[in-house]
PDB file of C-alpha atoms in Angstrom:
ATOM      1  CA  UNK A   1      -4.363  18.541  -0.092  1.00 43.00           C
ATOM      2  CA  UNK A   2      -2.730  15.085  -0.585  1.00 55.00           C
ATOM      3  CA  UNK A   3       0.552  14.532  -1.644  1.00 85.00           C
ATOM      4  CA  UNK A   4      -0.091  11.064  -2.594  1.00 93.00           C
ATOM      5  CA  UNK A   5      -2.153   9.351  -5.357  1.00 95.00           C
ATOM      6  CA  UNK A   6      -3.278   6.090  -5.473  1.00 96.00           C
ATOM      7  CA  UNK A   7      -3.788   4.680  -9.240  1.00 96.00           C
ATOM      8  CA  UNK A   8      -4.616   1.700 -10.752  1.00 97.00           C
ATOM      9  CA  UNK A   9      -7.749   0.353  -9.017  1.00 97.00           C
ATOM     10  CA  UNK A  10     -10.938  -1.151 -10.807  1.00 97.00           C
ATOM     11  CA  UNK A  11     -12.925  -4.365 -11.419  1.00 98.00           C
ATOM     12  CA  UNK A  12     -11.062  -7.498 -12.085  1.00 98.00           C
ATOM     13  CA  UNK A  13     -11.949 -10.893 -11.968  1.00 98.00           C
ATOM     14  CA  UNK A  14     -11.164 -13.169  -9.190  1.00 98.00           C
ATOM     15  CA  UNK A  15      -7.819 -14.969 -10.209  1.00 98.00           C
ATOM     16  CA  UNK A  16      -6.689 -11.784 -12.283  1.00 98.00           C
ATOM     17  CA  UNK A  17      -4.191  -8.809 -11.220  1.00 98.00           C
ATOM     18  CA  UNK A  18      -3.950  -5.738 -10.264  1.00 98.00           C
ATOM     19  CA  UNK A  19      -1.797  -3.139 -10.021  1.00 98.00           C
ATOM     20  CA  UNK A  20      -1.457  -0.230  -7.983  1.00 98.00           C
ATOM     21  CA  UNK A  21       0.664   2.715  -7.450  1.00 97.00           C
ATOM     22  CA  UNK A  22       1.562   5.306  -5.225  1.00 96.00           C
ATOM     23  CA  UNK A  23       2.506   8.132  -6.438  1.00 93.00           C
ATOM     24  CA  UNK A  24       4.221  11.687  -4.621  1.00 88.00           C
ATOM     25  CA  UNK A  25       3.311  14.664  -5.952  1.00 86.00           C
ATOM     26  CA  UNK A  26       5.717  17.715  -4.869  1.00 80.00           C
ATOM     27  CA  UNK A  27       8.120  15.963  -3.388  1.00 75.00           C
ATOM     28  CA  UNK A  28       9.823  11.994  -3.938  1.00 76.00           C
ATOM     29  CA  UNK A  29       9.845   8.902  -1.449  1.00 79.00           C
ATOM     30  CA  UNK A  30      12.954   8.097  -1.080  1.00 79.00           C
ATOM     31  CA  UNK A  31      13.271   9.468   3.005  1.00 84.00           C
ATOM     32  CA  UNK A  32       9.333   7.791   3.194  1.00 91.00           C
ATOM     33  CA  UNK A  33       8.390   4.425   4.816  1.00 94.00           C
ATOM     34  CA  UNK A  34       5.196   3.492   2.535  1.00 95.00           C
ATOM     35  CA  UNK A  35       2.112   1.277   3.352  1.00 97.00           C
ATOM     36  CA  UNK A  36      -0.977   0.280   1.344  1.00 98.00           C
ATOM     37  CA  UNK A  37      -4.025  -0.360   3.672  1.00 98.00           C
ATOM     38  CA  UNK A  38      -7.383  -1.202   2.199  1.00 98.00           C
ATOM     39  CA  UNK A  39     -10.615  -1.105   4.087  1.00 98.00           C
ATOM     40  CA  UNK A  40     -14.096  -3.154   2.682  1.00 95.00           C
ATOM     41  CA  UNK A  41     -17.352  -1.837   3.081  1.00 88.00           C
ATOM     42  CA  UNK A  42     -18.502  -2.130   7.229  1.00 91.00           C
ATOM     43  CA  UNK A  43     -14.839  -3.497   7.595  1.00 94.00           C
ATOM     44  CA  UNK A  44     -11.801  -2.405   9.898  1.00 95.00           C
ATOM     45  CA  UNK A  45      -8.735  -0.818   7.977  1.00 96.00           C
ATOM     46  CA  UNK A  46      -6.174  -3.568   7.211  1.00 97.00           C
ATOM     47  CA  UNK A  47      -2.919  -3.316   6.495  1.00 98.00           C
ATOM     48  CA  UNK A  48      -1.586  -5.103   3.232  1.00 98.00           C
ATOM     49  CA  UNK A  49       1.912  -4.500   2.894  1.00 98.00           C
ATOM     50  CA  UNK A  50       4.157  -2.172   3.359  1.00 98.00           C
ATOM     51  CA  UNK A  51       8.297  -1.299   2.472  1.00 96.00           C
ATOM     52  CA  UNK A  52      11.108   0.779   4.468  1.00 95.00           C
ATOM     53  CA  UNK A  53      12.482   3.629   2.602  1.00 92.00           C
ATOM     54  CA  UNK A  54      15.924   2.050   1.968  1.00 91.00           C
ATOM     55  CA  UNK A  55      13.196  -0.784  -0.275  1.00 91.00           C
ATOM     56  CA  UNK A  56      15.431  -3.488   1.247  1.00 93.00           C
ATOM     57  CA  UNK A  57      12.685  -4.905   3.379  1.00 95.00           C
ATOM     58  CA  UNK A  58       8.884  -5.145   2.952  1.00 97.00           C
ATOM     59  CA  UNK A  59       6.187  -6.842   5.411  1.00 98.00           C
ATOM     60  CA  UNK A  60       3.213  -8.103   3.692  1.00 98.00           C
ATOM     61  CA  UNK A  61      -0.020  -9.228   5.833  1.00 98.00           C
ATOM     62  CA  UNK A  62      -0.984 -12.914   6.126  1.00 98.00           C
ATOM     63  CA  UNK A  63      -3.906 -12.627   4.253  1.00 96.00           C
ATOM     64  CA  UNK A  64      -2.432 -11.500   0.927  1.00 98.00           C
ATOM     65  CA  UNK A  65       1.050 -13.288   1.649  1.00 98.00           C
ATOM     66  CA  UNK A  66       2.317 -14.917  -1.622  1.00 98.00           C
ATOM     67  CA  UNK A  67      -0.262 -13.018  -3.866  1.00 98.00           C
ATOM     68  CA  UNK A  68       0.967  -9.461  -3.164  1.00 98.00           C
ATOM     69  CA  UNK A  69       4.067  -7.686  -3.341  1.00 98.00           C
ATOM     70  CA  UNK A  70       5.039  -4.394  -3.208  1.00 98.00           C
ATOM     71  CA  UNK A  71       8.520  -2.361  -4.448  1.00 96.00           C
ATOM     72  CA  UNK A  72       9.509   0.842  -4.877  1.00 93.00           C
ATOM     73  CA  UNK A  73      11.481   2.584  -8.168  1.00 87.00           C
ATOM     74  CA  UNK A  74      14.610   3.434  -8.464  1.00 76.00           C
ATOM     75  CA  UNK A  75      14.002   6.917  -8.927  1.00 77.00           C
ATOM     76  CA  UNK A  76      11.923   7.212  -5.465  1.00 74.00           C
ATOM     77  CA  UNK A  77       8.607   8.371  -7.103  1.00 83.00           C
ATOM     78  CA  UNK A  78       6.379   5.624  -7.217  1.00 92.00           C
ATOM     79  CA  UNK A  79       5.826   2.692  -5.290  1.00 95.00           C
ATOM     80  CA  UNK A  80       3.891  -0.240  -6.385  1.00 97.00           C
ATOM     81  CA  UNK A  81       1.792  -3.070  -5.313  1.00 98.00           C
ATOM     82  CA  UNK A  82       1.399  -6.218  -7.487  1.00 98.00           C
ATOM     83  CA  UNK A  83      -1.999  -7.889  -6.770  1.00 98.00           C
ATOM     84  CA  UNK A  84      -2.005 -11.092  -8.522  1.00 98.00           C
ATOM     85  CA  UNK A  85      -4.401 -14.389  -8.019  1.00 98.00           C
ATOM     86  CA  UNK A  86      -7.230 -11.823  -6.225  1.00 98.00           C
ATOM     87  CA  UNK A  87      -9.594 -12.930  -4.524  1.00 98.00           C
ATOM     88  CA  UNK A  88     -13.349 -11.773  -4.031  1.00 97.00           C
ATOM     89  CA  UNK A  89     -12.342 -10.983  -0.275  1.00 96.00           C
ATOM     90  CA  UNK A  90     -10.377  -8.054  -1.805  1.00 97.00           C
ATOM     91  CA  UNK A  91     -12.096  -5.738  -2.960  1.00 98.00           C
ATOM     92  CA  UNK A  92     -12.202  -2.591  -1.035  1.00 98.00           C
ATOM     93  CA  UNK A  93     -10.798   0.743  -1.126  1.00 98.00           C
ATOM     94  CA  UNK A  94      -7.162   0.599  -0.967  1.00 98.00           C
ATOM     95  CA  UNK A  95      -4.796   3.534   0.264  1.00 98.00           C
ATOM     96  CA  UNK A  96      -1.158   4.209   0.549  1.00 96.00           C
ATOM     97  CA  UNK A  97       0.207   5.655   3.413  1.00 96.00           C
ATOM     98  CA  UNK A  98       3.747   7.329   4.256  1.00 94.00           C
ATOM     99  CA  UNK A  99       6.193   8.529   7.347  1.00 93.00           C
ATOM    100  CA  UNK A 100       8.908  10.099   6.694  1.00 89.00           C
ATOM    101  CA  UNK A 101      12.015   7.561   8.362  1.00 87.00           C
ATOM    102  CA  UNK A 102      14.074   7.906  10.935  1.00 89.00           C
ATOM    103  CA  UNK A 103      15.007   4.516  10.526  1.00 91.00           C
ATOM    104  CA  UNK A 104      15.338   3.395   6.486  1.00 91.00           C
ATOM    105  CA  UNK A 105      15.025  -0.242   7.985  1.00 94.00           C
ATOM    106  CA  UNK A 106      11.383   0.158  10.032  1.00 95.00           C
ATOM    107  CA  UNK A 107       7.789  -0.230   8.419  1.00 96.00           C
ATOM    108  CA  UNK A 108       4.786  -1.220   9.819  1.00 97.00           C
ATOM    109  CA  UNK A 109       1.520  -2.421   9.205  1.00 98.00           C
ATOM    110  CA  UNK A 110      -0.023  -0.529  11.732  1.00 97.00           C
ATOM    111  CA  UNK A 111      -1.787   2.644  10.640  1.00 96.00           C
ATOM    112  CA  UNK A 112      -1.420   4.687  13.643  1.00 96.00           C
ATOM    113  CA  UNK A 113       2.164   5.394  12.188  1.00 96.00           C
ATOM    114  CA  UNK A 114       1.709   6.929   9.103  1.00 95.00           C
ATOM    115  CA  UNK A 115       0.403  10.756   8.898  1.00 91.00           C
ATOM    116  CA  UNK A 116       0.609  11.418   5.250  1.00 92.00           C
ATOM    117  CA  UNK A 117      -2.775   9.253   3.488  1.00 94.00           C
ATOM    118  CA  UNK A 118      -3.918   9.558   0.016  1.00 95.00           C
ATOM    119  CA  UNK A 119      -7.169   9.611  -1.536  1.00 95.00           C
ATOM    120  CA  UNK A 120      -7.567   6.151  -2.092  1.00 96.00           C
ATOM    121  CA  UNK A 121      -8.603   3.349  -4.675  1.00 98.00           C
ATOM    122  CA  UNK A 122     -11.079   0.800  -5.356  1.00 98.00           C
ATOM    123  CA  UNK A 123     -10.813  -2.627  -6.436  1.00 98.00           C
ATOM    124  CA  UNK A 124     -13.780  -4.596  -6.770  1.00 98.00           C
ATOM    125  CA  UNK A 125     -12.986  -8.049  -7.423  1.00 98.00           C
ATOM    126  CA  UNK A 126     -15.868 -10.161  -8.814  1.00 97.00           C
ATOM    127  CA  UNK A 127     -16.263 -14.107  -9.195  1.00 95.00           C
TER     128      UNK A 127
END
């Protein structure tokens, strides 16, 4: 079973926001890099963004640079991304992802580094 849940997903319209979270259950992020990938339909995995545990750093991909952000609480349970202008391009099932760090200044958007995937959640974005 899946200690993180992704929330938040749905249909929006292109220009509109979104806003996801990630969510632990049974235990807090606050020793966890975090990630949020998405993946469309026939499409490779992408990473979107992701933050180091300490949340003093976060790499966001090219794609979604300047529309997306991502932060975590203060309280180490949830961490968040802010979708904002979307685009129709998207849509697609997005999932967070977490590693426990060894190094509170290291993320990545590379999935082969995270073990610990939730569920996941869609956003369709329509025109």
């Amino acid at each position: 079973q899946s200690q993180l849940v992704e929330s938040g997903g749905g249909a929006v319209q292109a220009g509109g926001s979104v806003r996801l979270s990630c969510t632990a259950v049974g235990f807090t992020l606050g020793y966890t890099t975090i990630a949020w990938f998405r993946q469309a339909p026939g499409k490779e995995r992408e990473g979107v963004a992701c933050i180091t545990s300490d949340a003093e750093r976060s790499d966001i991909a090219d794609s979604v640079k300047g529309r997306f952000t991502i932060s975590r609480d203060g309280a180490a349970k949830t961490v968040t991304l802010e979708m904002s202008n979307v685009k129709v391009e998207d849509t697609g099932d997005y999932y967070c992802a977490g590693r426990i760090a060894s190094n509170h200044a290291w993320c990545s958007l590379s999935s082969r580094y995270f073990s610990d995937w939730g569920q996941g959640t869609q956003v369709t974005v329509s025109s």
